[in-house]
Amino acid sequence: MPQTLYDKLWDSHVVHVEDDGTTLLYIDRHLVHEVTSPQAYEGLKVAGRKPWRVDSVVATADHNTPTTNWDEGMAGVKDKFAKLQIETLDKNMKEYGAKVYFPYLDKRQGIVHVIGPEQGATLPGMTLVCGDSHTSTHGALGCLAHGIGTSEVEHVLATQTLVTRKMKNMRVNVEGPLGRGVTPKDVVLAIIGRIGTAGGTGCAVEFAGSTIRAMSMEGRMTVCNMAIEAGARAGMVAVDDTTIEYVKGRPFAPRPPLWDSAVAYWKTLKSDPDAKFDREVTLDAREIKPHVTWGTSPEMVTSVDSVVPDPDKEKDSTRREGMERALVYMGLKPRTRITDIKLDKVFIGSCTNSRIEDLRAAAAMVKGRRKAANISVAMVVPGSGVVKAQAEKEGLDRIFRDAGFEWREPGCSMCLGMNPDHLSPGERCASTSNRNFEGRQGEGGRTHLVSPAMAAAAAIAGHFVDIREWR
Amino acid sequence: MEKFTVLKGLVAPLDRANVDTDQIIPKEYLKSIKRTGFADALFAAWRHDPNFILNQPRYKGATILLGRKNFGCGSSREHAPWALIDYGFRCVIAPSFADIFFTNCFKNGLLPVVLREDEVDKLFYDAALPGFNLTVDLESQTVSTADGSKKFRFEVDAFRKYCLLNGLDEIGLTLRHEDKIRAFESRRKTQFPWYF
């Protein structure tokens, strides 16, 4: 029977199936960070259990680490609760071990979803989990990757398996060339705008079509990253030459002679031509414009040349009330032109858009210009120490600094504002992150999700601009 | 994990769709290394509003939260069910849930019940009256009103039901299959050594 990519990844990891379909699924890679793991290690200890396979664990501290004051060492972590979490991870790593641990201040430390692929710790054909919903990012490499809760973190540590059930197969096809100024971020925002924030609930989503095939691995990671914003725990892209070229030579990637056998297997990781999907959606890439969210859910999104929608035109009452509440929270009036929205802050970073290509795209918009006077802070937070070093080698840090941007140390930073980087009440931010929920970047803060190039241009102009017309 | 068998309790209606886990517990409350102590963090930002349901005396002591579709979307933080439980909720009823939140609930003895949208509409209508109670019976998989006028059936996976009814430790259950896991692992290591 023809199989989807998800079917193949699933079947190759089934250990045991209960009568009702509940399945024990073997987990190859477990990424661990400081916020969702302490209770799991505590649980292990209380029950007198040991991790099943320590070398499946790759760990880092990223969620609440400061992006400034690294020269002060641990003393630079002023928040005592954040510090306790970072130190607890240190302690757990010392006690239980890992394949590799990139602690706070390490030059390879970074956002867990950036460093996995970067280090070759994420490989095609794997099952990969992490106590973080944006684990879907790793599916870009042709693996089955999704977020789990802390109880499941403990379960995977103790048993190397997950108790789970097979999801439905969904495929999102994007076909055609992308226009000037249109990026993978705009593609995924367009997908979410089309299918909604629960459009992929219960599904593993394969992203396919010529547009996806033509994307770099980093672009594919941006798309898979936001699968969860469409409700899908897992997003994935079939393995092709782009995937294999990307993995080759990375620190934890297989070496010859194993490399050739691995590649031969990885090349089978794609959906069979007549595989059946429970649901299929197709988008025309030529119709996708640069996107900007206007509300408090990623599905509240429109194109940059459009206006803030009018709730009065919405027939569904629950949706209408949601829109009205969102506009009050966002301090926006219906029919305001997107390009008339003035901003206070700009954030370029997060597991969605903090890789080297993202920083290059942003720097290209900024080069030789200055941020607008009304932008109090424009910060660039590289996804990892490796990304930061590469950017500095290319002189991108200078471009940003010369334009009045802040060049920070790596971490999750203002995507969720657990560290000192956050919005104050009422502040409006153009952000390359993934969630515009109420209070996400700071209580009362107003987030507009955009691509790195759109965020950078907005910092220069002080408001959103249509980068297709920008010279 | 605490058992869940029959719950008879007061219903608090939260009439919003797409309630995300950032609202259930904002990030500033995630900096704990414990599983408890999150009651005050539940819906912290919304509780600034004196009219928010948790600030209304009539819903004091509620154990059942009534929600709208896509409840629990967003972040995987298990602090969301922990906060709901610490506050006193044992059951959330909604027309649909986000996948990760739904799974996290079962691991903590918090029962997520999916009812049809029209059934949830009826419950919201009833919950406008003070002192609206429901009985949630996991064994018979039903939600019913005190006067017996409404009774709705819900679905739940047999394995999850079994674990919840008996308050079982899932890790202990999985480790019954320890030999199978070892055998699988050893086959995989031979076939795909580059993953080890």
XYZ file of C-alpha atoms in Angstrom:
667
model
C 0.000 0.000 0.000
C 1.383 3.428 -0.871
C 2.497 5.389 2.195
C 2.879 9.014 3.149
C 6.119 10.324 4.624
C 4.381 10.419 8.011
C 3.214 6.772 7.636
C 6.815 5.709 6.976
C 8.245 7.636 9.918
C 5.497 6.334 12.196
C 5.756 2.679 11.135
C 9.510 2.596 11.616
C 9.179 3.586 15.288
C 6.251 1.501 16.582
C 7.249 -0.635 19.584
C 3.838 -1.811 20.772
C 0.158 -1.165 19.988
C -2.732 -1.510 22.473
C -6.163 -2.746 21.367
C -7.539 0.785 21.156
C -4.680 1.983 18.929
C -2.641 3.574 21.724
C 0.960 3.146 20.602
C 4.363 3.045 22.221
C 6.550 5.003 19.837
C 10.344 4.845 20.070
C 12.079 8.229 20.393
C 15.520 8.763 18.832
C 16.291 12.292 19.925
C 15.181 14.203 23.013
C 15.927 17.934 23.198
C 15.852 19.378 26.701
C 15.754 22.976 27.957
C 15.603 24.683 31.335
C 11.904 25.599 31.586
C 10.019 22.351 30.905
C 12.533 19.804 32.239
C 13.114 20.448 35.987
C 9.853 18.802 37.078
C 10.593 15.826 34.809
C 14.026 15.179 36.320
C 12.532 15.700 39.783
C 9.878 13.069 38.930
C 12.568 10.602 37.840
C 14.449 11.117 41.057
C 11.390 10.722 43.292
C 10.524 7.436 41.551
C 14.119 6.235 41.736
C 14.400 5.952 37.951
C 17.309 6.618 35.591
C 17.211 7.977 32.035
C 16.857 5.116 29.550
C 19.366 6.363 26.975
C 21.412 9.367 27.997
C 22.989 9.777 24.553
C 19.591 10.557 23.029
C 19.506 13.803 25.027
C 20.747 17.132 23.637
C 20.294 20.030 26.054
C 20.656 23.789 26.241
C 19.374 26.764 28.228
C 17.540 29.196 25.953
C 14.090 30.307 27.184
C 14.929 32.622 30.052
C 18.608 33.402 29.439
C 19.530 37.106 29.205
C 20.748 38.428 25.844
C 22.995 41.042 27.495
C 25.673 41.111 30.213
C 27.294 37.838 29.183
C 30.648 39.235 30.320
C 29.337 39.064 33.895
C 28.863 35.302 33.713
C 26.092 33.833 35.899
C 25.997 37.128 37.805
C 24.497 38.593 34.620
C 21.302 36.594 35.290
C 19.554 39.084 37.558
C 16.252 37.186 37.848
C 16.737 34.709 40.701
C 13.984 32.390 39.443
C 15.492 32.224 35.954
C 18.867 31.618 37.526
C 17.502 28.729 39.577
C 16.129 27.088 36.417
C 19.437 27.495 34.584
C 21.355 26.093 37.550
C 18.881 23.235 37.925
C 19.524 22.243 34.310
C 23.287 22.404 34.977
C 22.806 20.177 37.994
C 20.604 17.668 36.142
C 23.085 17.479 33.272
C 25.896 16.851 35.722
C 23.925 14.165 37.509
C 22.299 12.395 34.568
C 24.386 13.397 31.525
C 23.549 13.930 27.853
C 24.997 13.305 24.419
C 25.892 16.971 24.445
C 24.949 19.950 26.598
C 25.393 23.562 25.490
C 25.058 25.494 28.749
C 24.333 29.189 29.127
C 27.350 31.223 27.865
C 28.701 28.354 25.709
C 29.597 29.552 22.218
C 27.360 26.870 20.685
C 24.414 27.635 22.993
C 21.257 28.867 21.338
C 17.574 28.265 20.726
C 17.016 24.527 20.961
C 15.283 24.446 17.551
C 18.157 26.289 15.913
C 20.991 24.233 17.384
C 19.460 20.777 16.744
C 19.689 21.033 12.944
C 22.798 23.229 13.096
C 24.762 20.587 15.032
C 23.468 17.633 12.992
C 21.730 16.397 16.150
C 18.506 16.444 14.115
C 18.622 13.895 11.293
C 16.176 12.713 8.625
C 14.175 9.633 9.619
C 14.320 10.319 13.349
C 11.596 10.724 15.890
C 12.435 13.847 17.861
C 10.619 15.404 20.802
C 11.101 18.390 23.087
C 9.069 20.036 25.806
C 8.289 22.918 23.490
C 5.555 23.242 20.891
C 7.870 24.640 18.185
C 9.621 21.283 17.954
C 7.684 20.961 14.688
C 10.579 23.002 13.211
C 12.780 19.917 12.910
C 10.313 18.204 10.562
C 11.915 20.296 7.813
C 14.649 17.646 7.773
C 12.223 14.812 7.012
C 11.821 13.573 10.560
C 8.824 13.192 12.879
C 9.200 15.969 15.418
C 6.702 17.416 17.843
C 6.257 19.179 21.148
C 5.383 17.338 24.350
C 4.427 18.264 27.904
C 6.615 17.836 30.966
C 5.002 14.520 32.015
C 5.913 13.225 28.567
C 9.450 14.599 28.947
C 9.720 12.441 32.059
C 8.168 9.477 30.242
C 10.637 9.731 27.351
C 13.566 10.086 29.747
C 12.457 6.993 31.664
C 11.354 4.731 28.799
C 12.698 6.166 25.492
C 9.122 5.961 24.225
C 6.027 8.077 23.996
C 2.479 6.830 24.610
C 0.656 8.291 21.667
C -1.783 7.730 18.821
C -1.360 8.103 15.119
C -2.465 11.444 13.753
C -4.236 12.059 10.447
C -2.329 12.774 7.252
C -2.660 16.262 5.839
C -0.735 17.770 2.941
C -0.357 21.451 2.182
C 0.881 22.056 -1.356
C 2.369 25.383 -2.320
C 3.028 25.738 -6.015
C 4.831 28.327 -8.097
C 7.547 30.930 -7.696
C 7.555 33.442 -4.832
C 7.453 37.111 -5.775
C 10.028 39.697 -4.793
C 9.962 40.418 -1.054
C 7.871 37.308 -0.318
C 9.521 34.853 2.072
C 8.849 31.456 3.702
C 7.393 33.350 6.697
C 4.791 34.901 4.409
C 4.044 31.471 2.966
C 3.329 29.954 6.362
C 1.319 32.991 7.514
C -0.722 32.666 4.314
C -1.287 28.965 5.055
C -2.465 29.754 8.615
C -4.677 32.552 7.262
C -6.250 30.016 4.908
C -6.775 26.967 7.158
C -7.031 28.728 10.538
C -5.351 28.229 13.868
C -7.046 24.852 14.344
C -6.908 23.829 10.669
C -4.281 21.165 11.275
C -5.464 19.941 14.696
C -5.136 16.169 14.948
C -2.929 16.064 11.849
C 0.692 15.633 10.871
C 1.148 18.095 8.033
C 3.466 17.511 5.108
C 4.444 20.703 3.268
C 4.958 19.943 -0.402
C 4.901 21.488 -3.865
C 7.418 23.339 -6.016
C 7.591 26.382 -3.729
C 8.626 24.268 -0.740
C 11.041 22.227 -2.886
C 12.728 25.442 -4.021
C 13.173 26.682 -0.430
C 16.446 26.401 1.472
C 16.476 24.230 4.600
C 16.246 27.354 6.717
C 13.132 28.458 4.823
C 11.585 25.021 5.301
C 12.325 25.240 9.034
C 10.443 28.550 9.210
C 7.422 26.918 7.561
C 7.468 23.770 9.737
C 8.071 25.888 12.856
C 4.639 27.456 12.526
C 2.757 24.208 11.759
C 1.731 24.310 15.428
C 0.191 27.760 14.855
C -2.156 25.971 12.443
C -2.889 23.411 15.172
C -0.625 20.665 13.774
C 1.779 19.181 16.327
C 4.067 18.005 13.546
C 5.020 19.570 10.222
C 7.404 17.941 7.782
C 9.056 18.140 4.379
C 10.266 15.164 2.321
C 13.992 14.515 2.059
C 15.697 15.709 -1.136
C 19.189 16.797 -2.200
C 18.758 20.104 -0.339
C 18.200 18.157 2.899
C 21.194 15.888 2.380
C 23.513 18.745 1.409
C 22.441 20.581 4.555
C 23.143 17.660 6.905
C 26.494 16.723 5.368
C 29.527 17.483 7.525
C 27.628 18.769 10.575
C 29.218 17.850 13.937
C 26.813 15.028 14.863
C 25.929 13.868 11.341
C 27.079 10.385 10.333
C 30.493 10.107 8.650
C 31.672 7.698 5.950
C 31.240 4.778 5.639
C 27.914 5.077 7.549
C 27.083 8.262 5.644
C 26.344 6.419 2.385
C 23.976 3.922 4.006
C 22.249 6.767 5.823
C 21.771 8.735 2.596
C 20.426 5.665 0.796
C 17.806 5.277 3.531
C 16.998 8.974 3.770
C 16.233 9.117 0.040
C 13.251 6.826 0.675
C 11.753 9.383 3.094
C 9.087 10.912 0.895
C 5.429 10.213 0.273
C 4.719 7.588 -2.393
C 3.203 9.085 -5.554
C -0.306 7.728 -4.921
C -0.273 7.973 -1.130
C -3.612 8.905 0.434
C -4.032 12.044 2.548
C -7.034 12.637 4.808
C -6.962 16.291 3.882
C -5.213 18.298 1.203
C -4.944 22.050 0.617
C -3.212 23.869 -2.225
C -1.988 27.459 -2.355
C -0.731 29.411 -5.361
C 2.569 31.007 -4.366
C 2.128 33.787 -6.940
C -0.854 35.094 -4.973
C 1.084 35.344 -1.702
C 2.157 38.860 -0.687
C 4.155 39.975 2.357
C 1.937 39.256 5.390
C 1.286 41.097 8.654
C -0.861 39.888 11.562
C -3.314 42.473 12.909
C -4.875 40.548 15.824
C -4.143 38.228 18.734
C -4.064 34.895 16.931
C -1.747 33.972 14.017
C -4.835 33.382 11.835
C -5.692 37.080 12.191
C -3.431 37.956 9.300
C -3.612 39.916 6.080
C -1.341 41.184 3.315
C 0.671 44.365 3.746
C -1.224 46.229 1.001
C -4.522 45.559 2.773
C -6.451 47.056 5.717
C -7.414 45.948 9.222
C -10.646 43.985 8.728
C -14.034 45.151 9.937
C -15.716 42.813 12.480
C -19.131 44.075 11.341
C -18.614 42.164 8.100
C -18.074 38.869 9.970
C -21.232 36.752 10.112
C -20.062 34.151 12.657
C -20.769 35.622 16.119
C -17.946 33.842 18.001
C -15.464 34.971 15.357
C -16.846 38.508 15.358
C -16.533 38.803 19.129
C -12.994 37.438 18.890
C -12.131 40.071 16.268
C -13.668 42.886 18.292
C -11.770 41.848 21.404
C -8.542 41.553 19.401
C -8.926 45.054 17.925
C -9.520 46.559 21.358
C -6.445 44.778 22.698
C -4.360 45.788 19.678
C -5.573 49.396 19.791
C -6.544 49.295 16.113
C -9.532 50.601 14.191
C -11.206 48.634 11.377
C -10.151 49.652 7.845
C -6.836 51.179 8.990
C -4.252 50.637 6.261
C -1.582 48.189 7.423
C 1.131 50.545 6.172
C -0.288 53.295 8.424
C 0.370 51.256 11.586
C 3.167 52.954 13.551
C 5.486 50.882 15.701
C 7.460 51.285 18.942
C 9.788 48.287 18.885
C 11.181 45.754 16.445
C 12.288 42.219 17.312
C 14.290 40.102 14.892
C 14.879 36.643 16.331
C 13.116 33.452 17.639
C 13.118 29.820 16.495
C 11.048 30.966 13.508
C 13.445 33.562 12.083
C 16.879 33.866 13.704
C 19.056 31.856 11.336
C 21.783 33.299 9.156
C 19.589 33.719 6.064
C 17.052 35.624 8.170
C 19.741 37.965 9.472
C 21.109 38.484 5.951
C 17.643 39.357 4.655
C 17.104 41.839 7.477
C 20.586 43.371 7.089
C 19.997 43.875 3.360
C 17.040 46.150 4.165
C 18.938 48.064 6.832
C 22.312 48.606 5.204
C 23.309 52.282 5.095
C 20.115 53.452 6.834
C 19.040 54.430 10.361
C 16.125 53.229 12.427
C 13.248 55.693 12.672
C 13.082 58.058 15.656
C 9.823 56.535 16.938
C 11.397 53.071 17.228
C 12.709 52.966 20.800
C 14.383 49.588 20.414
C 15.171 47.448 17.380
C 16.910 44.302 18.554
C 18.505 41.479 16.656
C 18.878 38.235 18.589
C 20.741 35.513 16.679
C 19.396 31.979 17.079
C 22.672 30.558 18.352
C 26.282 31.366 19.093
C 27.193 29.732 15.784
C 24.754 31.980 13.875
C 26.081 35.005 15.770
C 29.700 34.197 14.909
C 28.839 33.680 11.242
C 26.911 36.964 11.102
C 29.837 38.808 12.663
C 32.200 37.213 10.172
C 30.004 38.631 7.404
C 29.867 42.044 9.072
C 26.094 41.916 9.618
C 26.458 43.032 13.229
C 28.095 46.259 12.022
C 25.301 46.924 9.557
C 22.725 46.546 12.322
C 24.678 48.586 14.876
C 25.347 51.384 12.377
C 21.600 51.562 11.814
C 20.944 51.952 15.549
C 19.866 48.334 16.153
C 20.943 46.384 19.223
C 23.047 43.284 18.538
C 22.328 40.739 21.271
C 23.475 37.364 22.566
C 21.488 34.276 21.417
C 18.303 32.941 23.035
C 14.497 32.897 22.806
C 14.403 36.470 24.085
C 11.383 38.614 23.261
C 9.521 35.870 21.388
C 8.032 34.999 24.751
C 9.670 37.552 27.035
C 10.642 35.202 29.832
C 13.995 36.949 30.071
C 14.391 40.733 30.569
C 13.468 41.437 26.897
C 9.785 42.291 26.703
C 7.200 44.861 25.704
C 5.626 47.343 28.116
C 1.833 47.747 28.193
C 0.557 49.370 25.000
C 3.846 49.058 23.106
C 3.525 47.920 19.519
C 6.113 45.608 18.006
C 6.961 44.224 14.574
C 8.239 40.768 15.434
C 9.688 37.893 13.417
C 8.453 35.417 16.043
C 5.505 33.030 15.905
C 2.797 34.093 18.365
C 0.819 37.304 18.666
C -1.268 36.109 21.623
C -2.354 38.672 24.209
C 0.569 39.420 26.506
C 2.902 37.059 24.671
C 5.775 39.554 24.486
C 4.865 41.306 27.733
C 1.580 42.099 29.459
C -0.391 44.571 27.367
C 2.164 44.388 24.548
C 0.916 44.399 20.937
C 2.624 42.026 18.513
C 2.518 42.015 14.714
C 4.108 38.935 13.145
C 6.135 39.540 9.978
C 9.167 38.289 8.048
C 12.705 39.473 8.904
C 12.850 41.765 5.849
C 9.463 43.293 6.729
C 10.512 43.818 10.361
C 13.789 45.444 9.327
C 12.095 47.759 6.840
C 9.495 48.697 9.465
C 12.293 49.662 11.859
C 13.730 52.034 9.263
C 10.382 53.554 8.255
C 8.810 53.540 11.731
C 5.701 51.871 10.308
C 4.963 48.882 8.088
C 6.039 49.220 4.473
C 5.354 47.099 1.426
C 8.874 45.828 0.793
C 7.940 44.885 -2.772
C 7.997 48.608 -3.552
C 10.877 49.503 -1.285
C 14.152 50.659 -2.805
C -2.002 10.791 39.595
C -5.348 11.372 41.268
C -8.172 9.094 40.084
C -11.074 10.474 38.107
C -14.361 8.609 38.428
C -17.452 10.782 38.937
C -17.293 14.539 39.341
C -20.294 16.569 40.451
C -19.499 20.243 40.434
C -20.190 23.882 39.725
C -19.635 25.072 36.160
C -17.708 28.252 35.258
C -18.347 29.367 31.654
C -15.431 30.945 29.727
C -17.065 32.218 26.569
C -14.048 32.704 24.280
C -12.726 30.649 21.368
C -9.025 29.819 20.891
C -8.052 30.253 24.549
C -4.275 29.751 24.350
C -2.000 28.434 27.083
C -0.292 31.846 27.298
C -3.639 33.097 28.685
C -4.187 30.060 30.924
C -0.816 30.774 32.524
C 1.337 33.709 31.376
C 5.053 33.093 30.983
C 6.124 35.062 34.038
C 4.773 32.182 36.136
C 6.775 29.462 34.366
C 9.969 30.088 36.275
C 9.304 27.422 38.867
C 10.942 24.052 39.213
C 7.851 22.609 40.948
C 4.610 21.112 39.653
C 2.373 22.947 42.111
C 1.713 26.455 43.353
C 0.185 27.875 40.155
C -3.373 28.648 41.362
C -2.828 32.411 41.498
C -1.264 32.355 38.036
C -4.355 30.897 36.357
C -5.634 33.410 33.773
C -3.531 36.003 35.623
C -3.855 38.786 33.025
C -7.596 38.351 32.593
C -8.109 38.358 36.373
C -7.226 42.067 36.412
C -10.765 42.512 35.032
C -13.194 42.493 38.017
C -15.892 40.979 35.811
C -13.786 38.008 34.732
C -15.501 34.746 35.703
C -12.930 33.779 38.312
C -13.589 37.106 40.075
C -17.337 36.506 40.297
C -18.430 35.079 43.672
C -21.075 32.937 41.956
C -18.357 30.767 40.363
C -16.328 30.335 43.532
C -15.554 26.671 44.053
C -16.183 25.734 40.408
C -14.596 22.434 39.390
C -15.781 22.311 35.786
C -14.638 24.851 33.194
C -16.812 25.290 30.119
C -14.937 26.554 27.071
C -15.214 27.166 23.361
C -13.412 25.604 20.417
C -9.656 25.055 20.126
C -9.203 25.352 23.882
C -5.562 25.209 25.011
C -3.880 26.135 21.744
C -0.303 27.392 21.541
C 2.540 26.606 23.890
C 3.076 23.050 25.173
C 3.535 24.264 28.774
C 2.120 21.654 31.151
C 1.878 24.489 33.652
C -1.525 25.147 32.004
C -3.220 21.988 33.327
C -1.219 22.318 36.552
C -2.661 25.811 37.088
C -6.211 24.672 36.302
C -5.881 21.815 38.795
C -4.262 23.961 41.477
C -7.154 26.387 41.179
C -9.624 23.532 41.688
C -10.759 22.483 38.216
C -10.939 18.761 37.455
C -12.688 18.899 34.090
C -12.760 21.161 31.011
C -15.650 20.831 28.555
C -15.251 22.290 25.042
C -16.168 21.519 21.418
C -12.471 20.968 20.569
C -9.034 21.105 22.159
C -5.519 21.666 20.873
C -3.575 18.386 20.705
C -0.740 18.997 23.177
C -2.953 20.529 25.870
C -5.434 17.659 25.461
C -2.671 15.100 26.070
C -1.205 17.051 28.992
C -4.590 17.047 30.759
C -4.790 13.252 30.869
C -1.324 13.029 32.441
C -2.545 15.061 35.399
C -5.991 13.763 36.206
C -7.736 16.679 34.518
C -10.448 15.344 32.206
C -10.916 17.167 28.882
C -14.403 16.439 27.544
C -15.281 17.068 23.897
C -18.981 17.707 23.268
C -20.671 18.812 20.050
C -20.841 22.548 19.437
C -24.645 22.635 19.827
C -24.388 20.711 23.115
C -21.796 23.168 24.408
C -24.086 26.037 23.321
C -26.876 24.572 25.463
C -24.565 24.308 28.466
C -23.479 27.939 28.047
C -27.147 28.924 28.021
C -27.787 27.002 31.261
C -24.593 28.249 32.897
C -25.986 31.785 32.809
C -28.172 30.768 35.777
C -26.525 30.805 39.223
C -25.434 27.514 40.736
C -25.393 25.513 37.518
C -23.938 22.084 38.299
C -23.043 19.156 36.083
C -22.171 15.551 36.755
C -19.303 14.145 34.709
C -19.177 10.354 34.834
C -16.069 8.924 33.202
C -17.135 5.271 33.509
C -20.357 5.840 31.542
C -18.765 8.678 29.508
C -21.602 11.086 30.157
C -22.168 14.681 31.184
C -25.563 15.329 32.776
C -27.467 18.122 34.445
C -28.620 17.794 38.065
C -32.305 17.619 37.073
C -31.557 14.949 34.484
C -33.013 17.083 31.690
C -29.818 16.890 29.636
C -27.401 14.028 29.238
C -24.591 14.100 26.683
C -22.229 11.269 25.832
C -18.564 11.863 25.114
C -15.768 9.759 23.636
C -12.514 8.898 25.357
C -9.727 6.488 24.345
C -9.995 3.203 26.241
C -6.386 3.324 27.437
C -6.620 6.898 28.709
C -9.910 6.105 30.441
C -8.383 3.086 32.146
C -5.392 5.141 33.380
C -7.591 7.966 34.638
C -10.188 5.746 36.344
C -7.424 3.971 38.220
C -5.062 6.907 38.706
C -2.208 4.909 37.151
C 1.386 5.953 36.659
C 1.933 5.749 32.911
C 5.689 5.215 33.174
C 5.112 2.156 35.319
C 2.654 0.811 32.729
C 5.081 1.414 29.865
C 7.904 -0.309 31.686
C 5.855 -3.526 31.587
C 6.997 -3.516 27.949
C 10.644 -3.030 28.831
C 11.741 -6.166 26.950
C 9.915 -5.051 23.825
C 11.541 -1.624 23.971
C 14.994 -3.184 24.387
C 14.416 -5.580 21.493
C 13.210 -2.732 19.265
C 16.179 -0.595 20.226
C 18.673 -3.331 19.498
C 17.131 -4.011 16.042
C 17.166 -0.308 15.268
C 20.770 0.026 16.343
C 21.776 -2.733 13.918
C 19.710 -1.398 11.030
C 20.273 2.352 11.532
C 23.449 2.722 13.609
C 23.808 6.420 12.782
C 20.951 7.304 15.135
C 22.903 5.986 18.154
